[in-house]
């Protein structure tokens, strides 16, 4: 990029409810909004002056791929809450830190103990071609109403499954979707599990962990 006052400066912005306010789209109240013109102008000026602009999102690859068209950015994208860095220009991962296969057992244990936690979304990286056809597989395990609302905003091409055995490896991100009133019980269960420290477990909204 051109030399300028921002050469050597990187800005990484969150996407949902930061770069674009998507809350009402998530609730099904409106379609996905556009990037505000003044934000687009500021980002384009920053990049023209040598800056590197990236998105850092919790979204999975296919979900973000569906909304990135038209977004001004010239750096690689942080996906899955940090589990991967993806270069859309080159169509490849630069870095990945996917979940160990034992996560399947831990998810199954959690759902057996807490049936309300069954509405899960699982991002898998069995397939990774972006610009041509196949995109990262996105699976919903026993989806509930919260899962369906979340899929409405992310528009991920999703395969519905009823057991972990149907989900391919590797799994890059697992998302429990529960009613807000159930989230505390889910977090208490996870924190008490002997394997809790093996994962980064974050409540990303009042209904998603």
mmCIF file of C-alpha atoms in Angstrom:
data_model
loop_
_atom_site.group_PDB
_atom_site.id
_atom_site.type_symbol
_atom_site.label_atom_id
_atom_site.label_comp_id
_atom_site.label_asym_id
_atom_site.label_seq_id
_atom_site.Cartn_x
_atom_site.Cartn_y
_atom_site.Cartn_z
ATOM 1 C CA UNK A 1 0.000 0.000 0.000
ATOM 2 C CA UNK A 2 1.037 3.635 -0.439
ATOM 3 C CA UNK A 3 3.312 5.286 2.090
ATOM 4 C CA UNK A 4 1.421 7.747 4.227
ATOM 5 C CA UNK A 5 0.769 8.968 7.728
ATOM 6 C CA UNK A 6 -0.666 5.519 8.721
ATOM 7 C CA UNK A 7 2.047 3.306 7.203
ATOM 8 C CA UNK A 8 2.834 0.536 9.682
ATOM 9 C CA UNK A 9 -0.450 1.027 11.598
ATOM 10 C CA UNK A 10 -2.952 -1.849 11.912
ATOM 11 C CA UNK A 11 -6.568 -1.380 12.986
ATOM 12 C CA UNK A 12 -8.573 -4.544 13.684
ATOM 13 C CA UNK A 13 -12.288 -3.872 14.204
ATOM 14 C CA UNK A 14 -15.008 -6.179 15.495
ATOM 15 C CA UNK A 15 -17.836 -6.634 12.992
ATOM 16 C CA UNK A 16 -21.185 -7.267 14.717
ATOM 17 C CA UNK A 17 -22.495 -4.251 16.665
ATOM 18 C CA UNK A 18 -19.188 -2.427 16.157
ATOM 19 C CA UNK A 19 -18.446 -1.854 12.483
ATOM 20 C CA UNK A 20 -22.082 -2.581 11.607
ATOM 21 C CA UNK A 21 -25.018 -2.661 14.059
ATOM 22 C CA UNK A 22 -26.493 -6.121 13.470
ATOM 23 C CA UNK A 23 -28.541 -6.583 16.674
ATOM 24 C CA UNK A 24 -31.915 -5.887 15.048
ATOM 25 C CA UNK A 25 -31.063 -8.179 12.151
ATOM 26 C CA UNK A 26 -30.209 -10.905 14.687
ATOM 27 C CA UNK A 27 -33.643 -10.419 16.265
ATOM 28 C CA UNK A 28 -35.283 -10.675 12.851
ATOM 29 C CA UNK A 29 -36.507 -7.074 12.970
ATOM 30 C CA UNK A 30 -34.655 -5.801 9.886
ATOM 31 C CA UNK A 31 -32.334 -6.969 7.092
ATOM 32 C CA UNK A 32 -28.559 -6.689 7.462
ATOM 33 C CA UNK A 33 -27.666 -2.966 7.428
ATOM 34 C CA UNK A 34 -25.009 -1.428 5.203
ATOM 35 C CA UNK A 35 -21.721 0.056 6.397
ATOM 36 C CA UNK A 36 -22.331 3.747 7.208
ATOM 37 C CA UNK A 37 -20.917 6.011 4.455
ATOM 38 C CA UNK A 38 -18.839 8.056 6.924
ATOM 39 C CA UNK A 39 -17.256 4.868 8.312
ATOM 40 C CA UNK A 40 -16.467 3.655 4.795
ATOM 41 C CA UNK A 41 -14.894 7.016 3.992
ATOM 42 C CA UNK A 42 -12.750 6.961 7.154
ATOM 43 C CA UNK A 43 -11.529 3.392 6.513
ATOM 44 C CA UNK A 44 -10.732 4.122 2.857
ATOM 45 C CA UNK A 45 -8.786 7.245 3.886
ATOM 46 C CA UNK A 46 -6.881 5.233 6.522
ATOM 47 C CA UNK A 47 -5.938 2.558 3.933
ATOM 48 C CA UNK A 48 -5.035 5.163 1.278
ATOM 49 C CA UNK A 49 -2.615 6.667 3.811
ATOM 50 C CA UNK A 50 -0.811 3.299 4.193
ATOM 51 C CA UNK A 51 -2.871 1.810 7.049
ATOM 52 C CA UNK A 52 -3.847 -1.873 7.284
ATOM 53 C CA UNK A 53 -7.520 -2.432 8.153
ATOM 54 C CA UNK A 54 -8.736 -5.855 9.307
ATOM 55 C CA UNK A 55 -11.830 -7.402 10.855
ATOM 56 C CA UNK A 56 -11.598 -9.504 14.038
ATOM 57 C CA UNK A 57 -14.841 -11.435 14.438
ATOM 58 C CA UNK A 58 -16.344 -14.372 16.257
ATOM 59 C CA UNK A 59 -18.037 -15.391 13.032
ATOM 60 C CA UNK A 60 -17.166 -18.554 11.147
ATOM 61 C CA UNK A 61 -15.612 -18.360 7.688
ATOM 62 C CA UNK A 62 -18.808 -18.893 5.612
ATOM 63 C CA UNK A 63 -20.826 -16.542 7.815
ATOM 64 C CA UNK A 64 -18.330 -13.683 7.458
ATOM 65 C CA UNK A 65 -17.740 -14.520 3.794
ATOM 66 C CA UNK A 66 -21.437 -13.779 3.244
ATOM 67 C CA UNK A 67 -21.152 -10.205 4.557
ATOM 68 C CA UNK A 68 -17.593 -9.166 3.657
ATOM 69 C CA UNK A 69 -18.332 -8.263 0.004
ATOM 70 C CA UNK A 70 -18.064 -4.521 -0.321
ATOM 71 C CA UNK A 71 -16.337 -4.039 3.045
ATOM 72 C CA UNK A 72 -13.156 -1.984 2.682
ATOM 73 C CA UNK A 73 -10.267 -4.006 4.165
ATOM 74 C CA UNK A 74 -6.722 -4.780 3.107
ATOM 75 C CA UNK A 75 -5.465 -7.051 5.898
ATOM 76 C CA UNK A 76 -6.186 -10.668 6.833
ATOM 77 C CA UNK A 77 -9.308 -11.486 8.873
ATOM 78 C CA UNK A 78 -9.372 -12.927 12.400
ATOM 79 C CA UNK A 79 -12.212 -15.499 12.551
ATOM 80 C CA UNK A 80 -13.827 -17.844 15.103
ATOM 81 C CA UNK A 81 -12.993 -15.545 18.081
ATOM 82 C CA UNK A 82 -9.296 -15.822 17.263
ATOM 83 C CA UNK A 83 -9.059 -19.511 16.322
ATOM 84 C CA UNK A 84 -7.947 -18.637 12.778
ATOM 85 C CA UNK A 85 -6.446 -15.882 10.672
ATOM 86 C CA UNK A 86 -7.668 -16.041 7.068
ATOM 87 C CA UNK A 87 -6.410 -14.213 3.996
ATOM 88 C CA UNK A 88 -9.404 -13.693 1.690
ATOM 89 C CA UNK A 89 -7.215 -12.266 -1.082
ATOM 90 C CA UNK A 90 -5.133 -15.471 -1.175
ATOM 91 C CA UNK A 91 -8.052 -17.759 -0.238
ATOM 92 C CA UNK A 92 -6.149 -19.544 2.547
ATOM 93 C CA UNK A 93 -5.600 -19.760 6.285
ATOM 94 C CA UNK A 94 -2.453 -18.084 7.596
ATOM 95 C CA UNK A 95 -2.885 -19.491 11.100
ATOM 96 C CA UNK A 96 -5.272 -21.920 12.807
ATOM 97 C CA UNK A 97 -5.835 -23.098 16.375
ATOM 98 C CA UNK A 98 -8.773 -25.463 16.024
ATOM 99 C CA UNK A 99 -10.410 -27.508 18.790
ATOM 100 C CA UNK A 100 -8.999 -30.949 19.777
ATOM 101 C CA UNK A 101 -11.163 -33.913 18.809
ATOM 102 C CA UNK A 102 -11.948 -34.675 22.468
ATOM 103 C CA UNK A 103 -14.214 -31.612 22.353
ATOM 104 C CA UNK A 104 -16.863 -33.912 20.821
ATOM 105 C CA UNK A 105 -17.036 -35.928 24.036
ATOM 106 C CA UNK A 106 -17.169 -32.796 26.174
ATOM 107 C CA UNK A 107 -19.993 -31.283 24.095
ATOM 108 C CA UNK A 108 -21.973 -34.533 24.235
ATOM 109 C CA UNK A 109 -21.512 -34.694 28.040
ATOM 110 C CA UNK A 110 -22.723 -31.105 28.422
ATOM 111 C CA UNK A 111 -25.846 -31.688 26.320
ATOM 112 C CA UNK A 112 -26.675 -34.897 28.226
ATOM 113 C CA UNK A 113 -26.369 -33.027 31.531
ATOM 114 C CA UNK A 114 -28.186 -29.892 30.306
ATOM 115 C CA UNK A 115 -30.702 -30.717 27.545
ATOM 116 C CA UNK A 116 -31.493 -26.983 27.095
ATOM 117 C CA UNK A 117 -27.920 -26.552 25.784
ATOM 118 C CA UNK A 118 -28.579 -28.820 22.798
ATOM 119 C CA UNK A 119 -29.015 -25.933 20.354
ATOM 120 C CA UNK A 120 -25.405 -25.846 19.167
ATOM 121 C CA UNK A 121 -23.660 -24.416 16.166
ATOM 122 C CA UNK A 122 -20.405 -26.019 15.086
ATOM 123 C CA UNK A 123 -18.038 -24.551 12.550
ATOM 124 C CA UNK A 124 -15.970 -27.259 10.883
ATOM 125 C CA UNK A 125 -13.061 -26.916 8.545
ATOM 126 C CA UNK A 126 -13.448 -29.991 6.442
ATOM 127 C CA UNK A 127 -13.887 -27.885 3.317
ATOM 128 C CA UNK A 128 -12.167 -24.595 2.619
ATOM 129 C CA UNK A 129 -12.598 -23.371 -0.938
ATOM 130 C CA UNK A 130 -14.053 -19.862 -0.849
ATOM 131 C CA UNK A 131 -14.263 -18.032 -4.133
ATOM 132 C CA UNK A 132 -15.212 -20.993 -6.288
ATOM 133 C CA UNK A 133 -17.710 -23.219 -4.511
ATOM 134 C CA UNK A 134 -17.387 -25.189 -1.316
ATOM 135 C CA UNK A 135 -17.242 -23.255 1.925
ATOM 136 C CA UNK A 136 -16.420 -24.290 5.466
ATOM 137 C CA UNK A 137 -19.146 -26.570 6.749
ATOM 138 C CA UNK A 138 -21.416 -25.092 9.382
ATOM 139 C CA UNK A 139 -23.488 -27.544 11.428
ATOM 140 C CA UNK A 140 -26.372 -27.068 13.848
ATOM 141 C CA UNK A 141 -26.763 -29.817 16.446
ATOM 142 C CA UNK A 142 -30.384 -30.223 17.570
ATOM 143 C CA UNK A 143 -31.149 -26.540 16.837
ATOM 144 C CA UNK A 144 -33.469 -24.650 19.171
ATOM 145 C CA UNK A 145 -35.290 -21.336 18.741
ATOM 146 C CA UNK A 146 -32.216 -19.300 19.767
ATOM 147 C CA UNK A 147 -30.086 -21.185 17.215
ATOM 148 C CA UNK A 148 -32.611 -20.439 14.487
ATOM 149 C CA UNK A 149 -32.623 -16.715 15.352
ATOM 150 C CA UNK A 150 -28.808 -16.632 15.243
ATOM 151 C CA UNK A 151 -28.691 -18.429 11.878
ATOM 152 C CA UNK A 152 -31.078 -15.793 10.532
ATOM 153 C CA UNK A 153 -28.437 -13.081 10.971
ATOM 154 C CA UNK A 154 -25.351 -15.088 10.040
ATOM 155 C CA UNK A 155 -26.968 -16.679 6.950
ATOM 156 C CA UNK A 156 -24.538 -19.581 7.186
ATOM 157 C CA UNK A 157 -25.219 -22.513 4.845
ATOM 158 C CA UNK A 158 -26.000 -24.954 7.656
ATOM 159 C CA UNK A 159 -26.287 -28.741 7.900
ATOM 160 C CA UNK A 160 -28.732 -29.832 10.640
ATOM 161 C CA UNK A 161 -27.476 -32.883 12.591
ATOM 162 C CA UNK A 162 -28.744 -34.798 15.610
ATOM 163 C CA UNK A 163 -25.457 -36.198 16.921
ATOM 164 C CA UNK A 164 -21.800 -35.198 17.186
ATOM 165 C CA UNK A 165 -20.898 -38.251 15.088
ATOM 166 C CA UNK A 166 -22.291 -36.432 12.038
ATOM 167 C CA UNK A 167 -19.972 -33.441 12.465
ATOM 168 C CA UNK A 168 -16.648 -33.617 10.535
ATOM 169 C CA UNK A 169 -13.231 -32.686 11.968
ATOM 170 C CA UNK A 170 -11.598 -30.375 12.713
ATOM 171 C CA UNK A 171 -14.067 -28.242 14.666
ATOM 172 C CA UNK A 172 -12.941 -24.628 14.778
ATOM 173 C CA UNK A 173 -15.641 -23.182 17.012
ATOM 174 C CA UNK A 174 -18.514 -24.527 19.085
ATOM 175 C CA UNK A 175 -21.378 -22.248 20.073
ATOM 176 C CA UNK A 176 -24.017 -23.068 22.689
ATOM 177 C CA UNK A 177 -27.202 -21.072 22.037
ATOM 178 C CA UNK A 178 -29.536 -20.919 25.049
ATOM 179 C CA UNK A 179 -32.278 -18.684 26.361
ATOM 180 C CA UNK A 180 -30.721 -15.894 28.486
ATOM 181 C CA UNK A 181 -32.350 -17.351 31.623
ATOM 182 C CA UNK A 182 -30.415 -20.627 31.118
ATOM 183 C CA UNK A 183 -26.971 -19.123 30.472
ATOM 184 C CA UNK A 184 -25.850 -18.918 34.133
ATOM 185 C CA UNK A 185 -26.557 -22.635 34.651
ATOM 186 C CA UNK A 186 -24.619 -23.517 31.498
ATOM 187 C CA UNK A 187 -21.617 -21.426 32.562
ATOM 188 C CA UNK A 188 -21.699 -22.950 36.073
ATOM 189 C CA UNK A 189 -21.654 -26.454 34.560
ATOM 190 C CA UNK A 190 -18.777 -25.625 32.194
ATOM 191 C CA UNK A 191 -16.694 -23.962 34.938
ATOM 192 C CA UNK A 192 -17.090 -27.037 37.149
ATOM 193 C CA UNK A 193 -16.023 -29.457 34.381
ATOM 194 C CA UNK A 194 -12.531 -30.975 34.797
ATOM 195 C CA UNK A 195 -11.656 -29.948 31.239
ATOM 196 C CA UNK A 196 -12.781 -26.306 31.612
ATOM 197 C CA UNK A 197 -9.204 -24.974 31.540
ATOM 198 C CA UNK A 198 -8.459 -26.694 28.217
ATOM 199 C CA UNK A 199 -10.631 -24.230 26.280
ATOM 200 C CA UNK A 200 -11.314 -20.541 25.972
ATOM 201 C CA UNK A 201 -14.990 -20.312 26.947
ATOM 202 C CA UNK A 202 -16.599 -16.907 26.464
ATOM 203 C CA UNK A 203 -20.161 -15.627 26.724
ATOM 204 C CA UNK A 204 -20.388 -13.541 23.537
ATOM 205 C CA UNK A 205 -23.976 -12.390 24.167
ATOM 206 C CA UNK A 206 -26.753 -13.079 26.659
ATOM 207 C CA UNK A 207 -27.709 -16.186 24.694
ATOM 208 C CA UNK A 208 -24.448 -17.392 23.088
ATOM 209 C CA UNK A 209 -21.438 -19.108 24.758
#
